[in-house]
């Protein structure tokens, strides 16, 4: 059982939903990023999504793209991202970390070496947005064999024919992208999301967490009424980008977590 599996079991036993926060590793710099990441659990975050900076983030909107560019400009690398996770694990052995990004940096490092290093750093799961199920032998299957969850995205365009293939080797949870398009481009609507979550849950036995378009405590609360959890990324990253202090960022995250946990 991974930390992700254990977290969802514990939340279910408490009758709670999950709040997942996304931040870009190294944004705006390594030390500030580490301070924010270390503070996320006390702000109510159940699972941390740690963005891996990449030069061509095709699924990300302007807010996340700019965060990645700030991190890259500050010298952030895959190794430094793993270093950040290692530092976090010195004081927190319980909060799951999901590394979210693109395949190119992992491929460049070598899959076998990456998986050994990621496991050693305390990474629990991967979301690699540009690896479809047809490429499972590249990373998904080796990752699962190494004890890491491989979390797949489902979208409003994932029809009933495609969904079983998406679910086939997914573990940990399913990340439902509530809108079509890039991150930060629209707002999620619980009325639209609810039936889709039910459809995905019927196709497998995994928690369904909803992301994209959640930018307020009220929106987080609405989503967790119909899903197993809510992810907030762009709204948090935008606060970092405008220069909020770590304390201010974490105070905002706390309001989102309280909203998500209100059901």
PDB file of C-alpha atoms in Angstrom:
ATOM      1  CA  UNK A   1       0.000   0.000   0.000  1.00  0.00           C
ATOM      2  CA  UNK A   2       1.391   3.405  -0.977  1.00  0.00           C
ATOM      3  CA  UNK A   3       1.031   6.587   1.049  1.00  0.00           C
ATOM      4  CA  UNK A   4      -1.654   7.632  -1.463  1.00  0.00           C
ATOM      5  CA  UNK A   5      -3.693   4.473  -0.855  1.00  0.00           C
ATOM      6  CA  UNK A   6      -3.292   4.887   2.906  1.00  0.00           C
ATOM      7  CA  UNK A   7      -4.349   8.541   2.763  1.00  0.00           C
ATOM      8  CA  UNK A   8      -7.594   7.787   0.939  1.00  0.00           C
ATOM      9  CA  UNK A   9      -8.372   4.935   3.338  1.00  0.00           C
ATOM     10  CA  UNK A  10      -7.822   7.227   6.318  1.00  0.00           C
ATOM     11  CA  UNK A  11      -9.951  10.007   4.811  1.00  0.00           C
ATOM     12  CA  UNK A  12     -12.744   7.558   4.027  1.00  0.00           C
ATOM     13  CA  UNK A  13     -12.683   6.272   7.587  1.00  0.00           C
ATOM     14  CA  UNK A  14     -13.021   9.875   8.804  1.00  0.00           C
ATOM     15  CA  UNK A  15     -15.808  10.636   6.321  1.00  0.00           C
ATOM     16  CA  UNK A  16     -13.658  13.294   4.673  1.00  0.00           C
ATOM     17  CA  UNK A  17     -12.732  14.217   1.128  1.00  0.00           C
ATOM     18  CA  UNK A  18      -9.201  14.912  -0.102  1.00  0.00           C
ATOM     19  CA  UNK A  19      -7.700  18.308  -0.727  1.00  0.00           C
ATOM     20  CA  UNK A  20      -4.803  18.225  -3.193  1.00  0.00           C
ATOM     21  CA  UNK A  21      -2.566  21.251  -3.768  1.00  0.00           C
ATOM     22  CA  UNK A  22      -0.314  21.749  -6.786  1.00  0.00           C
ATOM     23  CA  UNK A  23       2.822  23.873  -6.661  1.00  0.00           C
ATOM     24  CA  UNK A  24       5.687  24.132  -9.115  1.00  0.00           C
ATOM     25  CA  UNK A  25       8.978  22.898  -7.676  1.00  0.00           C
ATOM     26  CA  UNK A  26      11.471  25.752  -7.490  1.00  0.00           C
ATOM     27  CA  UNK A  27       8.961  28.577  -7.940  1.00  0.00           C
ATOM     28  CA  UNK A  28       9.925  31.349  -7.389  1.00  0.00           C
ATOM     29  CA  UNK A  29      13.199  29.866  -6.081  1.00  0.00           C
ATOM     30  CA  UNK A  30      14.304  26.670  -4.362  1.00  0.00           C
ATOM     31  CA  UNK A  31      14.272  27.889  -0.753  1.00  0.00           C
ATOM     32  CA  UNK A  32      10.907  29.663  -0.981  1.00  0.00           C
ATOM     33  CA  UNK A  33       9.400  26.686  -2.757  1.00  0.00           C
ATOM     34  CA  UNK A  34      10.667  24.307  -0.075  1.00  0.00           C
ATOM     35  CA  UNK A  35       9.239  26.525   2.661  1.00  0.00           C
ATOM     36  CA  UNK A  36       5.821  26.516   0.976  1.00  0.00           C
ATOM     37  CA  UNK A  37       5.850  22.764   0.353  1.00  0.00           C
ATOM     38  CA  UNK A  38       6.830  22.072   3.973  1.00  0.00           C
ATOM     39  CA  UNK A  39       3.913  24.223   5.143  1.00  0.00           C
ATOM     40  CA  UNK A  40       1.236  22.612   2.977  1.00  0.00           C
ATOM     41  CA  UNK A  41       0.282  19.735   5.348  1.00  0.00           C
ATOM     42  CA  UNK A  42      -0.318  22.142   8.265  1.00  0.00           C
ATOM     43  CA  UNK A  43      -2.467  24.219   5.905  1.00  0.00           C
ATOM     44  CA  UNK A  44      -4.757  21.216   5.453  1.00  0.00           C
ATOM     45  CA  UNK A  45      -3.312  19.670   2.304  1.00  0.00           C
ATOM     46  CA  UNK A  46      -3.818  15.894   2.120  1.00  0.00           C
ATOM     47  CA  UNK A  47      -1.759  15.216  -1.026  1.00  0.00           C
ATOM     48  CA  UNK A  48       0.929  17.407  -2.595  1.00  0.00           C
ATOM     49  CA  UNK A  49       1.261  17.616  -6.366  1.00  0.00           C
ATOM     50  CA  UNK A  50       4.777  18.775  -7.126  1.00  0.00           C
ATOM     51  CA  UNK A  51       5.203  20.210 -10.591  1.00  0.00           C
ATOM     52  CA  UNK A  52       8.333  19.254 -12.517  1.00  0.00           C
ATOM     53  CA  UNK A  53       9.488  22.296 -14.527  1.00  0.00           C
ATOM     54  CA  UNK A  54       9.673  21.710 -18.274  1.00  0.00           C
ATOM     55  CA  UNK A  55      10.389  23.934 -21.255  1.00  0.00           C
ATOM     56  CA  UNK A  56       7.352  22.879 -23.333  1.00  0.00           C
ATOM     57  CA  UNK A  57       4.387  22.386 -20.956  1.00  0.00           C
ATOM     58  CA  UNK A  58       1.675  21.824 -23.560  1.00  0.00           C
ATOM     59  CA  UNK A  59      -1.208  21.139 -21.140  1.00  0.00           C
ATOM     60  CA  UNK A  60      -0.553  24.114 -18.894  1.00  0.00           C
ATOM     61  CA  UNK A  61      -2.077  27.547 -19.044  1.00  0.00           C
ATOM     62  CA  UNK A  62      -0.150  30.819 -18.706  1.00  0.00           C
ATOM     63  CA  UNK A  63      -0.060  30.751 -14.888  1.00  0.00           C
ATOM     64  CA  UNK A  64       1.615  27.335 -14.650  1.00  0.00           C
ATOM     65  CA  UNK A  65       3.805  28.023 -17.700  1.00  0.00           C
ATOM     66  CA  UNK A  66       5.163  31.167 -16.062  1.00  0.00           C
ATOM     67  CA  UNK A  67       5.780  29.288 -12.817  1.00  0.00           C
ATOM     68  CA  UNK A  68       7.776  26.667 -14.691  1.00  0.00           C
ATOM     69  CA  UNK A  69       9.764  29.355 -16.449  1.00  0.00           C
ATOM     70  CA  UNK A  70      10.540  31.111 -13.165  1.00  0.00           C
ATOM     71  CA  UNK A  71      11.747  27.812 -11.733  1.00  0.00           C
ATOM     72  CA  UNK A  72      13.876  27.014 -14.775  1.00  0.00           C
ATOM     73  CA  UNK A  73      15.333  30.529 -14.769  1.00  0.00           C
ATOM     74  CA  UNK A  74      16.290  29.937 -11.137  1.00  0.00           C
ATOM     75  CA  UNK A  75      18.203  26.789 -12.070  1.00  0.00           C
ATOM     76  CA  UNK A  76      15.585  24.190 -11.095  1.00  0.00           C
ATOM     77  CA  UNK A  77      16.180  20.710 -12.496  1.00  0.00           C
ATOM     78  CA  UNK A  78      14.782  17.215 -12.095  1.00  0.00           C
ATOM     79  CA  UNK A  79      17.547  16.446  -9.589  1.00  0.00           C
ATOM     80  CA  UNK A  80      16.804  19.566  -7.539  1.00  0.00           C
ATOM     81  CA  UNK A  81      13.098  18.644  -7.587  1.00  0.00           C
ATOM     82  CA  UNK A  82      13.975  15.254  -6.108  1.00  0.00           C
ATOM     83  CA  UNK A  83      16.266  17.015  -3.618  1.00  0.00           C
ATOM     84  CA  UNK A  84      13.321  19.170  -2.545  1.00  0.00           C
ATOM     85  CA  UNK A  85      11.203  16.054  -1.946  1.00  0.00           C
ATOM     86  CA  UNK A  86      14.060  14.505   0.029  1.00  0.00           C
ATOM     87  CA  UNK A  87      14.263  17.590   2.261  1.00  0.00           C
ATOM     88  CA  UNK A  88      10.489  17.512   2.799  1.00  0.00           C
ATOM     89  CA  UNK A  89      10.660  13.867   3.853  1.00  0.00           C
ATOM     90  CA  UNK A  90      13.096  14.710   6.666  1.00  0.00           C
ATOM     91  CA  UNK A  91      10.183  16.189   8.627  1.00  0.00           C
ATOM     92  CA  UNK A  92       7.126  14.517   7.032  1.00  0.00           C
ATOM     93  CA  UNK A  93       6.911  10.798   6.345  1.00  0.00           C
ATOM     94  CA  UNK A  94       3.133  10.700   5.891  1.00  0.00           C
ATOM     95  CA  UNK A  95       1.922  13.231   3.317  1.00  0.00           C
ATOM     96  CA  UNK A  96       1.861  11.736  -0.191  1.00  0.00           C
ATOM     97  CA  UNK A  97       3.785  13.502  -2.967  1.00  0.00           C
ATOM     98  CA  UNK A  98       2.724  13.124  -6.590  1.00  0.00           C
ATOM     99  CA  UNK A  99       5.238  14.317  -9.177  1.00  0.00           C
ATOM    100  CA  UNK A 100       3.376  15.903 -12.088  1.00  0.00           C
ATOM    101  CA  UNK A 101       4.953  16.807 -15.384  1.00  0.00           C
ATOM    102  CA  UNK A 102       6.139  15.580 -18.762  1.00  0.00           C
ATOM    103  CA  UNK A 103       8.081  12.555 -19.914  1.00  0.00           C
ATOM    104  CA  UNK A 104      11.086  14.210 -21.549  1.00  0.00           C
ATOM    105  CA  UNK A 105      13.131  14.952 -18.379  1.00  0.00           C
ATOM    106  CA  UNK A 106      12.463  11.416 -17.105  1.00  0.00           C
ATOM    107  CA  UNK A 107      13.408   9.847 -20.434  1.00  0.00           C
ATOM    108  CA  UNK A 108      16.589  11.923 -20.541  1.00  0.00           C
ATOM    109  CA  UNK A 109      17.585  10.712 -17.092  1.00  0.00           C
ATOM    110  CA  UNK A 110      16.710   7.087 -17.869  1.00  0.00           C
ATOM    111  CA  UNK A 111      13.553   5.430 -16.562  1.00  0.00           C
ATOM    112  CA  UNK A 112      15.288   2.880 -14.331  1.00  0.00           C
ATOM    113  CA  UNK A 113      17.531   5.473 -12.666  1.00  0.00           C
ATOM    114  CA  UNK A 114      14.654   7.917 -12.311  1.00  0.00           C
ATOM    115  CA  UNK A 115      12.420   5.378 -10.566  1.00  0.00           C
ATOM    116  CA  UNK A 116      15.151   4.390  -8.110  1.00  0.00           C
ATOM    117  CA  UNK A 117      15.883   8.044  -7.338  1.00  0.00           C
ATOM    118  CA  UNK A 118      12.206   9.051  -7.114  1.00  0.00           C
ATOM    119  CA  UNK A 119      11.459   6.224  -4.702  1.00  0.00           C
ATOM    120  CA  UNK A 120      14.471   7.162  -2.588  1.00  0.00           C
ATOM    121  CA  UNK A 121      13.331  10.804  -2.525  1.00  0.00           C
ATOM    122  CA  UNK A 122       9.910   9.835  -1.176  1.00  0.00           C
ATOM    123  CA  UNK A 123       7.823  10.326  -4.316  1.00  0.00           C
ATOM    124  CA  UNK A 124       4.628   8.249  -4.124  1.00  0.00           C
ATOM    125  CA  UNK A 125       2.992   8.701  -7.507  1.00  0.00           C
ATOM    126  CA  UNK A 126       3.388  10.106 -11.002  1.00  0.00           C
ATOM    127  CA  UNK A 127       1.130  12.092 -13.306  1.00  0.00           C
ATOM    128  CA  UNK A 128       2.828  12.288 -16.701  1.00  0.00           C
ATOM    129  CA  UNK A 129       0.411  14.109 -18.952  1.00  0.00           C
ATOM    130  CA  UNK A 130       1.972  13.273 -22.317  1.00  0.00           C
ATOM    131  CA  UNK A 131       2.136   9.472 -21.897  1.00  0.00           C
ATOM    132  CA  UNK A 132      -1.134   7.871 -23.087  1.00  0.00           C
ATOM    133  CA  UNK A 133      -2.148   4.308 -22.134  1.00  0.00           C
ATOM    134  CA  UNK A 134      -0.683   3.054 -25.404  1.00  0.00           C
ATOM    135  CA  UNK A 135       2.743   3.897 -23.963  1.00  0.00           C
ATOM    136  CA  UNK A 136       2.310   2.091 -20.633  1.00  0.00           C
ATOM    137  CA  UNK A 137       5.456   0.014 -21.128  1.00  0.00           C
ATOM    138  CA  UNK A 138       7.553   3.207 -21.225  1.00  0.00           C
ATOM    139  CA  UNK A 139       6.949   4.286 -17.634  1.00  0.00           C
ATOM    140  CA  UNK A 140       3.578   3.278 -16.196  1.00  0.00           C
ATOM    141  CA  UNK A 141       4.272  -0.433 -15.765  1.00  0.00           C
ATOM    142  CA  UNK A 142       7.867   0.016 -14.527  1.00  0.00           C
ATOM    143  CA  UNK A 143       6.656   2.667 -12.070  1.00  0.00           C
ATOM    144  CA  UNK A 144       3.983   0.403 -10.642  1.00  0.00           C
ATOM    145  CA  UNK A 145       6.523  -2.427 -10.352  1.00  0.00           C
ATOM    146  CA  UNK A 146       8.754  -0.029  -8.383  1.00  0.00           C
ATOM    147  CA  UNK A 147       5.920   0.729  -5.940  1.00  0.00           C
ATOM    148  CA  UNK A 148       4.824   4.086  -7.344  1.00  0.00           C
ATOM    149  CA  UNK A 149       1.232   4.869  -8.254  1.00  0.00           C
ATOM    150  CA  UNK A 150       0.688   5.911 -11.870  1.00  0.00           C
ATOM    151  CA  UNK A 151      -2.228   8.320 -11.934  1.00  0.00           C
ATOM    152  CA  UNK A 152      -4.095   8.803 -15.160  1.00  0.00           C
ATOM    153  CA  UNK A 153      -6.086  11.778 -16.397  1.00  0.00           C
ATOM    154  CA  UNK A 154      -9.667  11.421 -17.592  1.00  0.00           C
ATOM    155  CA  UNK A 155     -11.378  14.312 -19.363  1.00  0.00           C
ATOM    156  CA  UNK A 156     -14.837  15.336 -20.594  1.00  0.00           C
ATOM    157  CA  UNK A 157     -13.860  13.820 -23.966  1.00  0.00           C
ATOM    158  CA  UNK A 158     -12.947  10.404 -22.485  1.00  0.00           C
ATOM    159  CA  UNK A 159     -15.923   8.439 -23.806  1.00  0.00           C
ATOM    160  CA  UNK A 160     -17.180   5.036 -22.679  1.00  0.00           C
ATOM    161  CA  UNK A 161     -15.097   3.305 -25.329  1.00  0.00           C
ATOM    162  CA  UNK A 162     -11.883   4.972 -24.206  1.00  0.00           C
ATOM    163  CA  UNK A 163     -12.463   4.930 -20.440  1.00  0.00           C
ATOM    164  CA  UNK A 164     -11.632   1.222 -19.789  1.00  0.00           C
ATOM    165  CA  UNK A 165      -8.268   1.691 -21.495  1.00  0.00           C
ATOM    166  CA  UNK A 166      -7.556   4.744 -19.361  1.00  0.00           C
ATOM    167  CA  UNK A 167      -8.449   2.855 -16.184  1.00  0.00           C
ATOM    168  CA  UNK A 168      -6.531  -0.316 -17.061  1.00  0.00           C
ATOM    169  CA  UNK A 169      -3.209   0.404 -15.347  1.00  0.00           C
ATOM    170  CA  UNK A 170      -4.170   3.434 -13.281  1.00  0.00           C
ATOM    171  CA  UNK A 171      -3.603   3.315  -9.526  1.00  0.00           C
ATOM    172  CA  UNK A 172      -3.840   5.642  -6.533  1.00  0.00           C
ATOM    173  CA  UNK A 173      -6.644   7.769  -7.911  1.00  0.00           C
ATOM    174  CA  UNK A 174      -8.068   9.048 -11.173  1.00  0.00           C
ATOM    175  CA  UNK A 175      -7.537  12.736 -11.894  1.00  0.00           C
ATOM    176  CA  UNK A 176     -10.637  14.036 -13.649  1.00  0.00           C
ATOM    177  CA  UNK A 177      -9.940  17.170 -15.683  1.00  0.00           C
ATOM    178  CA  UNK A 178     -13.207  19.041 -15.280  1.00  0.00           C
ATOM    179  CA  UNK A 179     -12.894  21.240 -18.362  1.00  0.00           C
ATOM    180  CA  UNK A 180     -11.576  20.921 -21.871  1.00  0.00           C
ATOM    181  CA  UNK A 181      -8.489  22.994 -22.576  1.00  0.00           C
ATOM    182  CA  UNK A 182      -5.499  24.140 -20.542  1.00  0.00           C
ATOM    183  CA  UNK A 183      -5.091  24.736 -16.827  1.00  0.00           C
ATOM    184  CA  UNK A 184      -6.645  27.898 -15.436  1.00  0.00           C
ATOM    185  CA  UNK A 185      -8.790  28.539 -18.497  1.00  0.00           C
ATOM    186  CA  UNK A 186     -12.311  28.122 -17.063  1.00  0.00           C
ATOM    187  CA  UNK A 187     -14.208  27.253 -13.902  1.00  0.00           C
ATOM    188  CA  UNK A 188     -15.380  23.793 -12.881  1.00  0.00           C
ATOM    189  CA  UNK A 189     -19.114  23.289 -12.399  1.00  0.00           C
ATOM    190  CA  UNK A 190     -20.231  20.636  -9.924  1.00  0.00           C
ATOM    191  CA  UNK A 191     -23.411  19.984 -11.882  1.00  0.00           C
ATOM    192  CA  UNK A 192     -21.380  18.957 -14.907  1.00  0.00           C
ATOM    193  CA  UNK A 193     -18.749  17.090 -12.902  1.00  0.00           C
ATOM    194  CA  UNK A 194     -21.011  14.901 -10.761  1.00  0.00           C
ATOM    195  CA  UNK A 195     -22.296  12.570 -13.511  1.00  0.00           C
ATOM    196  CA  UNK A 196     -18.786  12.210 -14.951  1.00  0.00           C
ATOM    197  CA  UNK A 197     -17.345  11.246 -11.567  1.00  0.00           C
ATOM    198  CA  UNK A 198     -20.069   8.617 -11.180  1.00  0.00           C
ATOM    199  CA  UNK A 199     -19.296   7.246 -14.650  1.00  0.00           C
ATOM    200  CA  UNK A 200     -15.569   6.967 -13.900  1.00  0.00           C
ATOM    201  CA  UNK A 201     -16.164   5.343 -10.509  1.00  0.00           C
ATOM    202  CA  UNK A 202     -18.435   2.792 -12.177  1.00  0.00           C
ATOM    203  CA  UNK A 203     -15.569   1.860 -14.520  1.00  0.00           C
ATOM    204  CA  UNK A 204     -13.110   1.146 -11.723  1.00  0.00           C
ATOM    205  CA  UNK A 205     -12.608   1.003  -7.992  1.00  0.00           C
ATOM    206  CA  UNK A 206     -10.490   4.117  -7.508  1.00  0.00           C
ATOM    207  CA  UNK A 207     -11.105   7.496  -5.893  1.00  0.00           C
ATOM    208  CA  UNK A 208     -11.833  10.274  -8.389  1.00  0.00           C
ATOM    209  CA  UNK A 209     -10.224  13.642  -7.701  1.00  0.00           C
ATOM    210  CA  UNK A 210     -11.266  16.667  -9.753  1.00  0.00           C
ATOM    211  CA  UNK A 211      -8.915  19.389 -10.928  1.00  0.00           C
ATOM    212  CA  UNK A 212      -8.782  22.380 -13.308  1.00  0.00           C
ATOM    213  CA  UNK A 213     -11.069  25.358 -12.739  1.00  0.00           C
ATOM    214  CA  UNK A 214     -11.241  25.266  -8.920  1.00  0.00           C
ATOM    215  CA  UNK A 215     -10.186  28.636  -7.545  1.00  0.00           C
ATOM    216  CA  UNK A 216     -12.093  29.350  -4.313  1.00  0.00           C
ATOM    217  CA  UNK A 217     -13.173  27.659  -1.066  1.00  0.00           C
ATOM    218  CA  UNK A 218     -16.756  27.648  -2.327  1.00  0.00           C
ATOM    219  CA  UNK A 219     -15.776  25.931  -5.557  1.00  0.00           C
ATOM    220  CA  UNK A 220     -13.667  23.374  -3.676  1.00  0.00           C
ATOM    221  CA  UNK A 221     -16.638  22.626  -1.408  1.00  0.00           C
ATOM    222  CA  UNK A 222     -18.982  22.221  -4.386  1.00  0.00           C
ATOM    223  CA  UNK A 223     -16.601  19.787  -6.071  1.00  0.00           C
ATOM    224  CA  UNK A 224     -16.001  17.630  -3.001  1.00  0.00           C
ATOM    225  CA  UNK A 225     -19.747  17.207  -2.637  1.00  0.00           C
ATOM    226  CA  UNK A 226     -19.682  15.167  -5.861  1.00  0.00           C
ATOM    227  CA  UNK A 227     -16.092  13.801  -5.961  1.00  0.00           C
ATOM    228  CA  UNK A 228     -13.542  12.153  -3.669  1.00  0.00           C
ATOM    229  CA  UNK A 229     -11.309  15.197  -3.696  1.00  0.00           C
ATOM    230  CA  UNK A 230     -10.441  18.521  -5.275  1.00  0.00           C
ATOM    231  CA  UNK A 231      -7.160  19.779  -6.762  1.00  0.00           C
ATOM    232  CA  UNK A 232      -6.204  23.446  -6.807  1.00  0.00           C
ATOM    233  CA  UNK A 233      -3.164  24.572  -8.767  1.00  0.00           C
ATOM    234  CA  UNK A 234      -3.366  27.783 -10.793  1.00  0.00           C
ATOM    235  CA  UNK A 235      -5.073  29.775  -8.024  1.00  0.00           C
ATOM    236  CA  UNK A 236      -2.237  28.909  -5.623  1.00  0.00           C
ATOM    237  CA  UNK A 237       0.531  29.354  -8.179  1.00  0.00           C
ATOM    238  CA  UNK A 238      -0.818  32.783  -9.145  1.00  0.00           C
ATOM    239  CA  UNK A 239      -0.389  33.919  -5.527  1.00  0.00           C
ATOM    240  CA  UNK A 240       3.225  32.772  -5.606  1.00  0.00           C
ATOM    241  CA  UNK A 241       3.729  34.492  -8.951  1.00  0.00           C
ATOM    242  CA  UNK A 242       2.478  37.841  -7.708  1.00  0.00           C
ATOM    243  CA  UNK A 243       4.955  37.754  -4.843  1.00  0.00           C
ATOM    244  CA  UNK A 244       2.885  36.687  -1.835  1.00  0.00           C
ATOM    245  CA  UNK A 245       4.987  35.526   1.114  1.00  0.00           C
ATOM    246  CA  UNK A 246       4.946  31.815   1.999  1.00  0.00           C
ATOM    247  CA  UNK A 247       2.751  32.662   5.010  1.00  0.00           C
ATOM    248  CA  UNK A 248       0.248  34.463   2.777  1.00  0.00           C
ATOM    249  CA  UNK A 249       0.222  31.605   0.259  1.00  0.00           C
ATOM    250  CA  UNK A 250      -0.328  29.034   3.001  1.00  0.00           C
ATOM    251  CA  UNK A 251      -3.118  31.102   4.564  1.00  0.00           C
ATOM    252  CA  UNK A 252      -4.914  31.074   1.204  1.00  0.00           C
ATOM    253  CA  UNK A 253      -4.320  27.325   0.852  1.00  0.00           C
ATOM    254  CA  UNK A 254      -5.892  26.846   4.311  1.00  0.00           C
ATOM    255  CA  UNK A 255      -9.123  28.530   3.129  1.00  0.00           C
ATOM    256  CA  UNK A 256      -9.256  26.179   0.126  1.00  0.00           C
ATOM    257  CA  UNK A 257      -8.599  23.125   2.289  1.00  0.00           C
ATOM    258  CA  UNK A 258     -11.319  24.176   4.728  1.00  0.00           C
ATOM    259  CA  UNK A 259     -13.732  24.470   1.831  1.00  0.00           C
ATOM    260  CA  UNK A 260     -12.817  21.048   0.454  1.00  0.00           C
ATOM    261  CA  UNK A 261     -13.142  19.487   3.912  1.00  0.00           C
ATOM    262  CA  UNK A 262     -16.501  21.094   4.668  1.00  0.00           C
ATOM    263  CA  UNK A 263     -18.447  18.106   3.274  1.00  0.00           C
TER     264      UNK A 263
END
